[in-house]
Coordinates of C-alpha atoms in Angstrom, one line a residue:
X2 CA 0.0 0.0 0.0
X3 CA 2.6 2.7 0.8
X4 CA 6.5 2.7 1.0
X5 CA 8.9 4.4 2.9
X6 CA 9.8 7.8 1.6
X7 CA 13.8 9.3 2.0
X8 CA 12.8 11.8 4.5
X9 CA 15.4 13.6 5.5
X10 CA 14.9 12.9 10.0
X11 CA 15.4 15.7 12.4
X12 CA 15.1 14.9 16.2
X13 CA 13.4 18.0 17.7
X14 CA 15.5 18.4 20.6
X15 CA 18.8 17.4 18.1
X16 CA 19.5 21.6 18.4
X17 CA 17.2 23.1 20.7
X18 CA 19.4 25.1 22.4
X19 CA 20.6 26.8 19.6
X20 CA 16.9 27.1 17.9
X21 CA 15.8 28.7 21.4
X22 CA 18.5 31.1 21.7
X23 CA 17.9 32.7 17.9
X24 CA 14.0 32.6 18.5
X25 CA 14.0 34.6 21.8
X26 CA 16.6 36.9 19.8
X27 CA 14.2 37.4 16.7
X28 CA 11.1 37.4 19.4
X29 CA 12.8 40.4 21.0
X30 CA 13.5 42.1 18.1
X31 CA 10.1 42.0 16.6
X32 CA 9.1 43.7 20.0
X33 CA 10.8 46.6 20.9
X34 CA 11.1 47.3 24.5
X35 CA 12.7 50.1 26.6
X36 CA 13.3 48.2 30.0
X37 CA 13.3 44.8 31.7
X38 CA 9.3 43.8 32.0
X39 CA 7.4 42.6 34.8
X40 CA 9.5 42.8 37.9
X41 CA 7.7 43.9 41.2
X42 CA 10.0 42.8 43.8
X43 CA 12.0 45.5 45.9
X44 CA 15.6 46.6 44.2
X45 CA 18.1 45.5 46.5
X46 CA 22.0 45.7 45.5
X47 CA 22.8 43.0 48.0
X48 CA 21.9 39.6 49.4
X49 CA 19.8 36.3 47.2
X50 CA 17.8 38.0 44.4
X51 CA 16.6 36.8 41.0
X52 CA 18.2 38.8 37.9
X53 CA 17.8 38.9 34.1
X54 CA 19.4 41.0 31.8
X55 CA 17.0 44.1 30.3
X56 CA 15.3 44.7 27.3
X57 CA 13.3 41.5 27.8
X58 CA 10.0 41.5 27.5
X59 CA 8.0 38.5 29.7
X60 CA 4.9 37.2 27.8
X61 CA 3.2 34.0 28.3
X62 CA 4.7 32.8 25.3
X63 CA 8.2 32.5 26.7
X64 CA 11.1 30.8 24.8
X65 CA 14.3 30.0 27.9
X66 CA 15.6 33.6 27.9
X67 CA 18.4 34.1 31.0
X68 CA 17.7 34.0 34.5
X69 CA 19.9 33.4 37.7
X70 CA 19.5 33.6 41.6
X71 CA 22.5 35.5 42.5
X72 CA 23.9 35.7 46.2
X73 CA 22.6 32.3 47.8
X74 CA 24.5 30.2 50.1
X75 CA 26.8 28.1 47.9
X76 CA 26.6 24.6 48.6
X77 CA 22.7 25.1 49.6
X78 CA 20.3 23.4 48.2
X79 CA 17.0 25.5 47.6
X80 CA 13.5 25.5 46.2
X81 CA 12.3 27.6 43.7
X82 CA 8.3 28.0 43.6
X83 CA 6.0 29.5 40.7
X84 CA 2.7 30.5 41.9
X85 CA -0.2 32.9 40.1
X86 CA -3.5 33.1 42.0
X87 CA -6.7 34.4 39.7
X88 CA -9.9 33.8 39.8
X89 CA -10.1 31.0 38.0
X90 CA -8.0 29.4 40.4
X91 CA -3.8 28.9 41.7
X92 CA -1.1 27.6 39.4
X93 CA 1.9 26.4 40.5
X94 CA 5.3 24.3 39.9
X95 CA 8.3 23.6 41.9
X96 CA 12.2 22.6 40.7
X97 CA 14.9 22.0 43.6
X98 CA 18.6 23.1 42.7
X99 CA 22.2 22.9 44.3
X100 CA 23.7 26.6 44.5
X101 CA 27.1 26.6 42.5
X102 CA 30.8 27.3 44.6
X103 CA 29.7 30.6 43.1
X104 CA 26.6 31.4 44.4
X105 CA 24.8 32.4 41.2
X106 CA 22.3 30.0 40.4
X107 CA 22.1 29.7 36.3
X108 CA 18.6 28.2 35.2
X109 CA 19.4 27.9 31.5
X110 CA 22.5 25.5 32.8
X111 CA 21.8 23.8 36.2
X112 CA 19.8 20.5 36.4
X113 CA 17.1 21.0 38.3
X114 CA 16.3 18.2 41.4
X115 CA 12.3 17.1 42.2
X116 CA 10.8 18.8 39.7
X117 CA 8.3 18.1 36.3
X118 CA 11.3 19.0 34.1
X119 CA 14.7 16.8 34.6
X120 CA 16.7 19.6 32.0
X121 CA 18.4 23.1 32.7
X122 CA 15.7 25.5 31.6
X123 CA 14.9 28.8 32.7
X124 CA 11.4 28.6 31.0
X125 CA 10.7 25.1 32.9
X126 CA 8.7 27.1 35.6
X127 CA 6.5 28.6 33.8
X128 CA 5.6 25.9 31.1
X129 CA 5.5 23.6 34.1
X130 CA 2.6 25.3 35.7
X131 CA -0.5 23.2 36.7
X132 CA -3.8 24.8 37.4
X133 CA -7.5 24.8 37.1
X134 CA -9.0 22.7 34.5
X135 CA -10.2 25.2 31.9
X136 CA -12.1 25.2 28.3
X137 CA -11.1 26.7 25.1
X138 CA -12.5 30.2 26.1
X139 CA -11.2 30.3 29.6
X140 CA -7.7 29.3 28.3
X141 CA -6.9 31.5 25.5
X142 CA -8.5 35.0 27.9
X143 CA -6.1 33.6 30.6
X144 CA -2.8 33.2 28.7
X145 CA -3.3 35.1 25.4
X146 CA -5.5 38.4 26.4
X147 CA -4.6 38.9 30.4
X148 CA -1.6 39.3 32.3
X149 CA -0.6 36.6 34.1
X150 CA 1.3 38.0 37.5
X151 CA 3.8 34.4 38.3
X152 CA 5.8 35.0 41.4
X153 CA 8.7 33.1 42.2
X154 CA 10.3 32.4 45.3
X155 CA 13.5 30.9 46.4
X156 CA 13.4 29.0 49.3
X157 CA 16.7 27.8 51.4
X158 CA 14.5 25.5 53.9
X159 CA 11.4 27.3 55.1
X160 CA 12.6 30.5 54.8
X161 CA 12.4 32.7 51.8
X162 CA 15.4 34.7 50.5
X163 CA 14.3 36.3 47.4
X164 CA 11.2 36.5 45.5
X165 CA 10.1 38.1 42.1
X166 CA 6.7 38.6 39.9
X167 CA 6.8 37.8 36.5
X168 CA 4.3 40.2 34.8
X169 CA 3.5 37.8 31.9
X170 CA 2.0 39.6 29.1
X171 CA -0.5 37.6 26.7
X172 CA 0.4 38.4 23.2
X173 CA -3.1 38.9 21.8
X174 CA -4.3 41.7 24.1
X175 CA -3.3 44.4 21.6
X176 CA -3.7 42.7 18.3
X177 CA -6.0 44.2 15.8
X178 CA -8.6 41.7 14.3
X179 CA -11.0 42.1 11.5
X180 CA -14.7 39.7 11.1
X181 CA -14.4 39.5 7.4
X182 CA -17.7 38.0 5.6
X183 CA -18.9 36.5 2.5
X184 CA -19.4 39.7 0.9
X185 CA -16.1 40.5 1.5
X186 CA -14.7 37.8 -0.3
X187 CA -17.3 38.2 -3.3
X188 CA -15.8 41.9 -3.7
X189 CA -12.6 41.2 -3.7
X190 CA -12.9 38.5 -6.3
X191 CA -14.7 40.6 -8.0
X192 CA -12.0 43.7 -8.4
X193 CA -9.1 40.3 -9.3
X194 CA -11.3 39.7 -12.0
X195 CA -12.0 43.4 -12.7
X196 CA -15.6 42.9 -13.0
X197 CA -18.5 43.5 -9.8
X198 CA -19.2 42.2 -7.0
X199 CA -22.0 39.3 -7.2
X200 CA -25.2 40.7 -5.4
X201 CA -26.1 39.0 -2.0
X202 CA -29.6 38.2 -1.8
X203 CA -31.8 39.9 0.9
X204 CA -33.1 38.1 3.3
X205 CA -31.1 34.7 2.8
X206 CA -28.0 33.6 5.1
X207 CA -25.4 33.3 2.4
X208 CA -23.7 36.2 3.9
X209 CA -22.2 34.7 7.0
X210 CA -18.4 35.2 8.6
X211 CA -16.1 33.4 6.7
X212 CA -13.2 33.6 8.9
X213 CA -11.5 36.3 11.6
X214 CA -7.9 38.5 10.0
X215 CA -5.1 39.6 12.3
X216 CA -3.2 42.3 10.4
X217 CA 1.0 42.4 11.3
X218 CA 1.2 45.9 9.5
X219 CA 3.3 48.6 11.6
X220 CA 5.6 51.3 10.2
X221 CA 8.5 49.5 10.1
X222 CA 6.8 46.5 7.9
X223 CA 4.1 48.7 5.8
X224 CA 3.5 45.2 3.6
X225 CA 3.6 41.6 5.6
X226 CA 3.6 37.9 4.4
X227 CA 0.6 36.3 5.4
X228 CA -0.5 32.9 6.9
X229 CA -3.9 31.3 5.9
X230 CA -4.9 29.3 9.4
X231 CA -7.0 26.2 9.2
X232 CA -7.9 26.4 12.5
X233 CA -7.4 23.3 14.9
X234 CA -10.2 24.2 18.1
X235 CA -7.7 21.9 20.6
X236 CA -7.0 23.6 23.8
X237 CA -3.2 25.6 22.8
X238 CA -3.4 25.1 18.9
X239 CA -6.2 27.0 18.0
X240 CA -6.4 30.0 16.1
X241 CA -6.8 32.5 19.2
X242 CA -3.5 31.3 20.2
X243 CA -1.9 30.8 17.6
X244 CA -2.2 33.9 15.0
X245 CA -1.0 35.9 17.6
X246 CA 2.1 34.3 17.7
X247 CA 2.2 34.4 13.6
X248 CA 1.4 38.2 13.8
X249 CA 4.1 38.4 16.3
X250 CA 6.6 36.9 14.1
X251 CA 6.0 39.6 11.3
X252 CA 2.8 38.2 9.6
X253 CA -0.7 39.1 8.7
X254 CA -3.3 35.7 9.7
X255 CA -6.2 34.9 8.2
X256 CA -8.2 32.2 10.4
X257 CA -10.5 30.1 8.3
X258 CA -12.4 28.1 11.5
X259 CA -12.6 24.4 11.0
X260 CA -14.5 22.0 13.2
X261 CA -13.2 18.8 14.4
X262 CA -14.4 15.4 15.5
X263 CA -14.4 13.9 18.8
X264 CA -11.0 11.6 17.8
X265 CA -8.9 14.8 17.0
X266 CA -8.4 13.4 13.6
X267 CA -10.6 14.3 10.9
X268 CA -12.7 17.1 10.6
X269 CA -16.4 17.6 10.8
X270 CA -17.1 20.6 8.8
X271 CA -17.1 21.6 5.1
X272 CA -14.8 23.9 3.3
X273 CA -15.2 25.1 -0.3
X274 CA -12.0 25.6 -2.4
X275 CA -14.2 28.7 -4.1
X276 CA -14.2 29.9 -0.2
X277 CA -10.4 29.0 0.0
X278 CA -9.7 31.1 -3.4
X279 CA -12.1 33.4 -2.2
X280 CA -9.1 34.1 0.8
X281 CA -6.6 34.5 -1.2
X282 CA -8.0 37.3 -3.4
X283 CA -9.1 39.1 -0.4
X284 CA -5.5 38.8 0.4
X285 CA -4.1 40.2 -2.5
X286 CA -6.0 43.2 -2.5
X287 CA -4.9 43.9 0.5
X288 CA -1.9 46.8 0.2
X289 CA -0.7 45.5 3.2
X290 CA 0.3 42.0 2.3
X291 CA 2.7 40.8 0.4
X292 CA 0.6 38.5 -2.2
X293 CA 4.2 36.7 -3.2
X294 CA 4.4 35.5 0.1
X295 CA 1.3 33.5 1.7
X296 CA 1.3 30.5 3.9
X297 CA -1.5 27.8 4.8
X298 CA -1.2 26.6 8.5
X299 CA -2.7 23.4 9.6
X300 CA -1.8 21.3 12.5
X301 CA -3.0 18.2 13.9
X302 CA -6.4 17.3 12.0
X303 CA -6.2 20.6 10.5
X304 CA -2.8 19.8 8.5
X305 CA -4.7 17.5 5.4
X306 CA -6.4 20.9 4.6
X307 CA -3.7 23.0 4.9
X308 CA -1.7 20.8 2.7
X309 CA -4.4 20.2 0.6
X310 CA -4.9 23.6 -0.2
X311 CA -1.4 24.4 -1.0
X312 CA -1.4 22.0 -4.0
X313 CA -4.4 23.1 -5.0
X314 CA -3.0 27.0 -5.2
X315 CA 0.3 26.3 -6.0
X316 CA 0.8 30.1 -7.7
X317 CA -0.5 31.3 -4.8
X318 CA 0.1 29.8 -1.5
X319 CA 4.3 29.7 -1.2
X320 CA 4.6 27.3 1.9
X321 CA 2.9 25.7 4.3
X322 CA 3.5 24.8 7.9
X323 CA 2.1 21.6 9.8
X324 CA 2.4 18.8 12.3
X325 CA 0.7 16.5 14.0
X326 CA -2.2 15.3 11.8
X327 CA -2.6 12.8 8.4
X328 CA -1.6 14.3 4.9
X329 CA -4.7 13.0 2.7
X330 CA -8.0 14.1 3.3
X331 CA -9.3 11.6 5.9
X332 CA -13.4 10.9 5.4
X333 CA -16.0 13.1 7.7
X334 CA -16.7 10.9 10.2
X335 CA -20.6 10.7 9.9
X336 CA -20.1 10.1 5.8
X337 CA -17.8 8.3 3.0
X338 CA -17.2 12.6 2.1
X339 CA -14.2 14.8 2.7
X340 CA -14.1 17.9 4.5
X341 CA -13.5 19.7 1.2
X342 CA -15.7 20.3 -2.4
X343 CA -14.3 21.7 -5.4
X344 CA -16.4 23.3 -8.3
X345 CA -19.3 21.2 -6.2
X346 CA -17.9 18.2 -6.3
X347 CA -16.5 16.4 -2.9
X348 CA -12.9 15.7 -3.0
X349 CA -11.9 12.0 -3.0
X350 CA -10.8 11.3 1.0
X351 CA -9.6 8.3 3.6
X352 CA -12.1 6.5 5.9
X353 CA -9.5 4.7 8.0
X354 CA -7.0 7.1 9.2
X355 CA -4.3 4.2 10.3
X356 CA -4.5 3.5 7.0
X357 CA -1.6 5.0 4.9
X358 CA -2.0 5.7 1.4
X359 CA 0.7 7.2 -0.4
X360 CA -1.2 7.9 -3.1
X361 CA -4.0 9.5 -1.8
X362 CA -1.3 12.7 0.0
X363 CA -1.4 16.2 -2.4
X364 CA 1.4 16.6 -4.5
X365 CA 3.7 19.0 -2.8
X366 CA 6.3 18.7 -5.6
X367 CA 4.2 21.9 -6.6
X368 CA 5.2 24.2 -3.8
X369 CA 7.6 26.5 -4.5
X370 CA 8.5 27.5 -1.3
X371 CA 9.7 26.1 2.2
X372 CA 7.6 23.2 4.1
X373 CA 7.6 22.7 8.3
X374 CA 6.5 19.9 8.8
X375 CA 6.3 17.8 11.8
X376 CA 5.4 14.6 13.9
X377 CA 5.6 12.5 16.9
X378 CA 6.5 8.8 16.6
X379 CA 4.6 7.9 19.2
X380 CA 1.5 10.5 18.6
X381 CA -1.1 8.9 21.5
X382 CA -3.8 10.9 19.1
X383 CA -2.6 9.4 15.3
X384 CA 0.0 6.5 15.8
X385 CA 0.4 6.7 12.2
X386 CA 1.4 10.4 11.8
X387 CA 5.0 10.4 10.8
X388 CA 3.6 7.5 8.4
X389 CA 2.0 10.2 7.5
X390 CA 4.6 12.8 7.0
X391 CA 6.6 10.2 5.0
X392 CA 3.9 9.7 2.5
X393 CA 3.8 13.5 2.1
X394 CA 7.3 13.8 1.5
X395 CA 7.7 11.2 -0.8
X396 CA 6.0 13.6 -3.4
X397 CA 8.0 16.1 -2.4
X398 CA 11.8 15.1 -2.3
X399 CA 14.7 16.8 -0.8
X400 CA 14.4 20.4 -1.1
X401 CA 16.4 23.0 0.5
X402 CA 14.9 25.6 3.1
X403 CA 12.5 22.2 4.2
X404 CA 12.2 21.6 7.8
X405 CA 10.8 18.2 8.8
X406 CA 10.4 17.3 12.6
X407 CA 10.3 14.3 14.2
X408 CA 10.7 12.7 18.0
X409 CA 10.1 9.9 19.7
X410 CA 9.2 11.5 22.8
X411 CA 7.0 14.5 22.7
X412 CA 3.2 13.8 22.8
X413 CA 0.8 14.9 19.9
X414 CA 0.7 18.8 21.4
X415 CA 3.4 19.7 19.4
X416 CA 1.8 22.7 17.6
X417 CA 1.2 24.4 21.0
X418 CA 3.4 27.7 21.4
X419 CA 6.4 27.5 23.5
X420 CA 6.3 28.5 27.0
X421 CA 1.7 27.6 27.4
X422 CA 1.1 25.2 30.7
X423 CA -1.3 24.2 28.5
X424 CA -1.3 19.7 27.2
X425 CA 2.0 19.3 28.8
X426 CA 2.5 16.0 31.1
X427 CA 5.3 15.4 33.6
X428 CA 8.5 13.8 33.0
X429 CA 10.0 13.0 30.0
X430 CA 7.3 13.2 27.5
X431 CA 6.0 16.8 28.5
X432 CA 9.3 18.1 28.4
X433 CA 10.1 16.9 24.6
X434 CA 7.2 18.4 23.9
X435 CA 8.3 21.1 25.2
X436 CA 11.5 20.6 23.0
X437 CA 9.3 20.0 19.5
X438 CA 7.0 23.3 20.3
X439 CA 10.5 25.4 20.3
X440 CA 11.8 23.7 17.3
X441 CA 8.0 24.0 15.5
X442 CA 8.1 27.6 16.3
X443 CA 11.6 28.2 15.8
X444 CA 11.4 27.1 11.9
X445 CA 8.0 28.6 11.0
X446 CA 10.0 32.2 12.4
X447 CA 12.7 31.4 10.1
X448 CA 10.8 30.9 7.1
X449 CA 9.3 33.6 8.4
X450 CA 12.0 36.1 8.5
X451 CA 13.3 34.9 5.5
X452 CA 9.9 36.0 3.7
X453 CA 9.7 39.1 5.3
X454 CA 13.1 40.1 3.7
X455 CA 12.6 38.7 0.0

């Protein structure tokens, strides 16, 4: 039924120090700050305190940026606590360290002792958090549109020697949005094919929201790339957290909502490729994207559409980013029909989603561009995803400026944004996951970048 493709194999956490470091660099540059972020605690010039160089700005989307307890006992072993206390209820975490001969306390290269996260990491507190079990809503107002106050103490016994509050900032409190409509897209197909815009009937509902746009444009980048968004509603992966982070990293999101079924798998809704071109013109006559350069996102079971898609508009879509999810258009799963029709007919699609069919993946020897693409060998949610990815590559070949992921660790949550307490277990499997969200994140930013300066 399907063979083995060359795929060239990445292990997520192969360079994740590296990818870490230029991501919090290129994070901070794309936000311009004037002083360190966040800190409450009293300035002292003496004695334990907790210090991080400035010009960082805290957000809940945190990649490991530097952070030491200077002035403890050397040779003492203390307990560093994260706690927040809202509304919705107390987070917390916990890591023990051994103070250096020094007495500065490096979390980006101690081990850490009793805690969820075995690794030197100066983000493991924070990512680490557990909490209130919350649903979509309550999780993407908590860490996307509020500021999350984290205060963390150091503890050498029962007695606390320095503490600090970590103002972190959600990214999508500030982000302009736009509702855009059917009529929208009707217009704007209209003025590509320099004729009018198709009346809307009165009184009918054919003019409904087609999808939600986050615009990147500032006065330093006048014209952006842009990422189409299939949007994935899992807790962490959907659109409201994730098009922030995209408009973060320099580009304008366009999140086209798509339902999914109970397994996490396939989708339960219906998409229309006239809908999808319908996108893409509204895009391009937009002045302030950058037509030449526009993405589809889809992870988990929104990745078949995204990839979908960007063999279906080859000339128009120049990459696509994805993880987690099969690469053929898996069956709806009330009905032998796929979640996508083109010119009214249903696109042919998989019932069995353990099922690998080569031929049945989208030709992505089409796209011109770069490809992130991603999986977990042992996805709890889709065992066969990086049989998956293989089949999808195998059309594809070796191409420079691809970036394909793959661990044998991290759980299917790979698409989350670094830094989120959200989908993450304990021990080893949480923290690759941790690992594979920096090294997701890390590539799309690169291909990113590189966009943003062609």
């Amino acid at each position: 039924m399907r063979a083995r493709s060359g795929t060239v194999r990445r292990r997520f956490a192969a360079a994740r120090v590296a990818r870490a470091a230029h991501a919090a660099v290129a994070v901070l540059a794309l936000v311009a700050v004037a002083a360190l972020s966040g800190c409450t605690s009293t300035a002292v010039s003496a004695g334990p305190r907790f210090v991080t160089p400035p010009l960082i700005r805290y957000t809940s989307v945190l990649w490991p940026v530097p952070l030491q307890l200077v002035g403890a006992e050397p040779g003492s072993r203390v307990r560093l606590e994260a706690r927040m206390s809202t509304a919705r209820g107390v987070w917390s975490s916990t890591a023990t360290y051994t103070v250096p001969a020094s007495g500065a306390l490096d979390l980006a290269a101690a081990k850490p002792q009793l805690s969820r996260f075995s690794e030197p990491d100066s983000a493991g507190l924070f990512w680490s958090l557990r909490g209130p079990q919350l649903g979509q809503q309550a999780l993407a107002q908590q860490w996307m549109r509020e500021v999350s106050p984290v205060t963390v103490t150091a503890f050498d016994g029962s007695r606390a020697i320095a503490s600090r509050t970590f103002r972190l900032q959600g990214i999508g409190a500030d982000v302009r949005t736009r509702t855009v409509f059917t009529r929208d897209l009707l217009a704007a197909t209209a003025a590509r094919s320099g004729g009018t815009a198709p009346r809307i009937p009165t009184q009918t509902h054919e003019d409904v929201q087609v999808g939600t746009f986050y615009s990147a444009r500032s006065i330093e980048r006048p014209r952006t790339p842009a990422v189409v968004v299939f949007d994935d509603p899992a807790p962490g992966a959907s659109g409201d957290f994730v098009a922030p982070l995209l408009s973060l990293f320099g580009a304008s999101v366009f999140v086209v909502p798509m339902s999914r079924s109970a397994d996490g798998v396939r989708l339960s809704s219906i998409v229309d490729a006239d809908t999808i071109g319908g996108v893409l013109d509204w895009l391009d006559e937009r002045p302030d994207v950058d037509a030449r350069q526009v993405f589809a996102y889809g992870t988990s079971q929104s990745e078949q559409l995204a990839l979908w898609s960007a063999a279906r508009f080859p000339d128009r879509l120049t990459g696509v980013f994805a993880a987690g999810g099969a690469t053929a258009l898996l069956c709806l799963p009330s009905s032998p029909v796929g979640p996508v029709f083109d010119g009214g007919v249903p696109e042919g699609c998989m019932i069995d989603p353990l099922l690998v069919n080569d031929a049945a993946t989208p030709p992505l020897s089409v796209l011109r561009g770069s490809i992130v693409i991603g999986c977990s060998v042992h996805d709890e949610t889709l065992p066969t995803a990086c049989d998956w990815l293989d089949a999808a590559m195998a059309t594809r070949g070796t191409r420079a400026g691809d970036v394909i992921l793959r661990d044998s660790a991290a759980t299917h949550d790979t698409m989350v944004p670094p830094g989120l307490p959200i989908a993450v277990q304990d021990g080893q499997r949480g923290e690759a996951t941790e690992h594979a969200r920096i090294a997701f994140w890390d590539a799309v930013l690169n291909v990113l970048l590189r966009s943003g300066r062609a």
